[in-house]
């Protein structure tokens, strides 16, 4: 039978960063204890289960040197941008100016409230995204 064409490391990386930055864009200003725990756990799991072993091991080291900061939306999105830049530097890529992170990666486009974390209306403001 026909097999799917293999995904490149680069494709996988880009998809993963898009996922993470979109997650960060929707991360609340005042996350619950559980949300903070979940986001740290997600990063730890990624560093263990990421389909590219060499990348996973590198991410483990990066996390060890830069523990997840998830106390607020600003903190998490800035932390993620910093970590993305650490990885980019190691790959010889350009770094992204972290003060522009909110302009570059926005929230998921979907029906009002349909994709807020926990469907919560209090933590995301009422504007439509």
PDB file of C-alpha atoms in Angstrom, residues 19-85:
ATOM      1  CA  UNK A  19       0.979  24.761  18.715  1.00  0.00           C
ATOM      2  CA  UNK A  20       2.950  26.007  21.744  1.00  0.00           C
ATOM      3  CA  UNK A  21       2.771  29.708  20.839  1.00  0.00           C
ATOM      4  CA  UNK A  22      -0.978  29.419  20.171  1.00  0.00           C
ATOM      5  CA  UNK A  23      -1.375  27.711  23.541  1.00  0.00           C
ATOM      6  CA  UNK A  24       0.620  30.537  25.159  1.00  0.00           C
ATOM      7  CA  UNK A  25      -1.510  33.178  23.413  1.00  0.00           C
ATOM      8  CA  UNK A  26      -4.582  31.701  25.108  1.00  0.00           C
ATOM      9  CA  UNK A  27      -2.922  31.084  28.472  1.00  0.00           C
ATOM     10  CA  UNK A  28      -4.806  33.088  31.121  1.00  0.00           C
ATOM     11  CA  UNK A  29      -3.517  36.160  32.955  1.00  0.00           C
ATOM     12  CA  UNK A  30      -4.407  34.466  36.225  1.00  0.00           C
ATOM     13  CA  UNK A  31      -3.957  30.741  35.668  1.00  0.00           C
ATOM     14  CA  UNK A  32      -5.272  28.275  38.217  1.00  0.00           C
ATOM     15  CA  UNK A  33      -2.845  26.107  40.153  1.00  0.00           C
ATOM     16  CA  UNK A  34      -3.934  23.226  37.905  1.00  0.00           C
ATOM     17  CA  UNK A  35      -3.230  25.172  34.694  1.00  0.00           C
ATOM     18  CA  UNK A  36       0.276  26.042  35.929  1.00  0.00           C
ATOM     19  CA  UNK A  37       0.872  22.408  36.802  1.00  0.00           C
ATOM     20  CA  UNK A  38      -0.510  21.228  33.448  1.00  0.00           C
ATOM     21  CA  UNK A  39       1.667  23.530  31.364  1.00  0.00           C
ATOM     22  CA  UNK A  40       4.821  22.423  33.213  1.00  0.00           C
ATOM     23  CA  UNK A  41       3.789  18.807  32.798  1.00  0.00           C
ATOM     24  CA  UNK A  42       3.107  19.319  29.086  1.00  0.00           C
ATOM     25  CA  UNK A  43       6.635  20.664  28.555  1.00  0.00           C
ATOM     26  CA  UNK A  44       8.124  17.777  30.525  1.00  0.00           C
ATOM     27  CA  UNK A  45       6.125  15.255  28.502  1.00  0.00           C
ATOM     28  CA  UNK A  46       7.163  16.913  25.230  1.00  0.00           C
ATOM     29  CA  UNK A  47      10.785  16.622  26.299  1.00  0.00           C
ATOM     30  CA  UNK A  48      10.295  12.891  26.827  1.00  0.00           C
ATOM     31  CA  UNK A  49       7.924  11.927  24.003  1.00  0.00           C
ATOM     32  CA  UNK A  50       8.834  14.300  21.171  1.00  0.00           C
ATOM     33  CA  UNK A  51       9.107  12.159  18.026  1.00  0.00           C
ATOM     34  CA  UNK A  52      12.642  13.400  17.246  1.00  0.00           C
ATOM     35  CA  UNK A  53      14.877  11.888  19.944  1.00  0.00           C
ATOM     36  CA  UNK A  54      17.800  14.250  19.437  1.00  0.00           C
ATOM     37  CA  UNK A  55      15.411  17.234  19.578  1.00  0.00           C
ATOM     38  CA  UNK A  56      13.733  15.835  22.702  1.00  0.00           C
ATOM     39  CA  UNK A  57      17.075  15.479  24.464  1.00  0.00           C
ATOM     40  CA  UNK A  58      18.065  18.997  23.492  1.00  0.00           C
ATOM     41  CA  UNK A  59      14.707  20.297  24.758  1.00  0.00           C
ATOM     42  CA  UNK A  60      15.302  18.475  28.081  1.00  0.00           C
ATOM     43  CA  UNK A  61      18.579  20.377  28.500  1.00  0.00           C
ATOM     44  CA  UNK A  62      16.942  23.668  27.538  1.00  0.00           C
ATOM     45  CA  UNK A  63      14.189  23.080  30.126  1.00  0.00           C
ATOM     46  CA  UNK A  64      16.737  22.226  32.789  1.00  0.00           C
ATOM     47  CA  UNK A  65      18.518  25.525  32.149  1.00  0.00           C
ATOM     48  CA  UNK A  66      15.258  27.481  31.748  1.00  0.00           C
ATOM     49  CA  UNK A  67      12.551  26.106  34.055  1.00  0.00           C
ATOM     50  CA  UNK A  68       8.993  26.780  32.875  1.00  0.00           C
ATOM     51  CA  UNK A  69       7.623  30.161  33.982  1.00  0.00           C
ATOM     52  CA  UNK A  70       3.846  29.887  33.984  1.00  0.00           C
ATOM     53  CA  UNK A  71       2.602  32.351  36.597  1.00  0.00           C
ATOM     54  CA  UNK A  72       0.701  34.478  34.079  1.00  0.00           C
ATOM     55  CA  UNK A  73       0.000  34.920  30.386  1.00  0.00           C
ATOM     56  CA  UNK A  74       2.844  37.426  29.998  1.00  0.00           C
ATOM     57  CA  UNK A  75       5.274  35.255  31.935  1.00  0.00           C
ATOM     58  CA  UNK A  76       4.525  32.080  29.980  1.00  0.00           C
ATOM     59  CA  UNK A  77       4.516  33.659  26.519  1.00  0.00           C
ATOM     60  CA  UNK A  78       7.787  35.491  27.251  1.00  0.00           C
ATOM     61  CA  UNK A  79       9.342  32.323  28.666  1.00  0.00           C
ATOM     62  CA  UNK A  80       8.287  30.359  25.579  1.00  0.00           C
ATOM     63  CA  UNK A  81       9.667  33.028  23.258  1.00  0.00           C
ATOM     64  CA  UNK A  82      12.974  32.977  25.148  1.00  0.00           C
ATOM     65  CA  UNK A  83      13.154  29.171  24.967  1.00  0.00           C
ATOM     66  CA  UNK A  84      12.277  29.238  21.248  1.00  0.00           C
ATOM     67  CA  UNK A  85      15.169  31.672  20.763  1.00  0.00           C
TER      68      UNK A  85
END
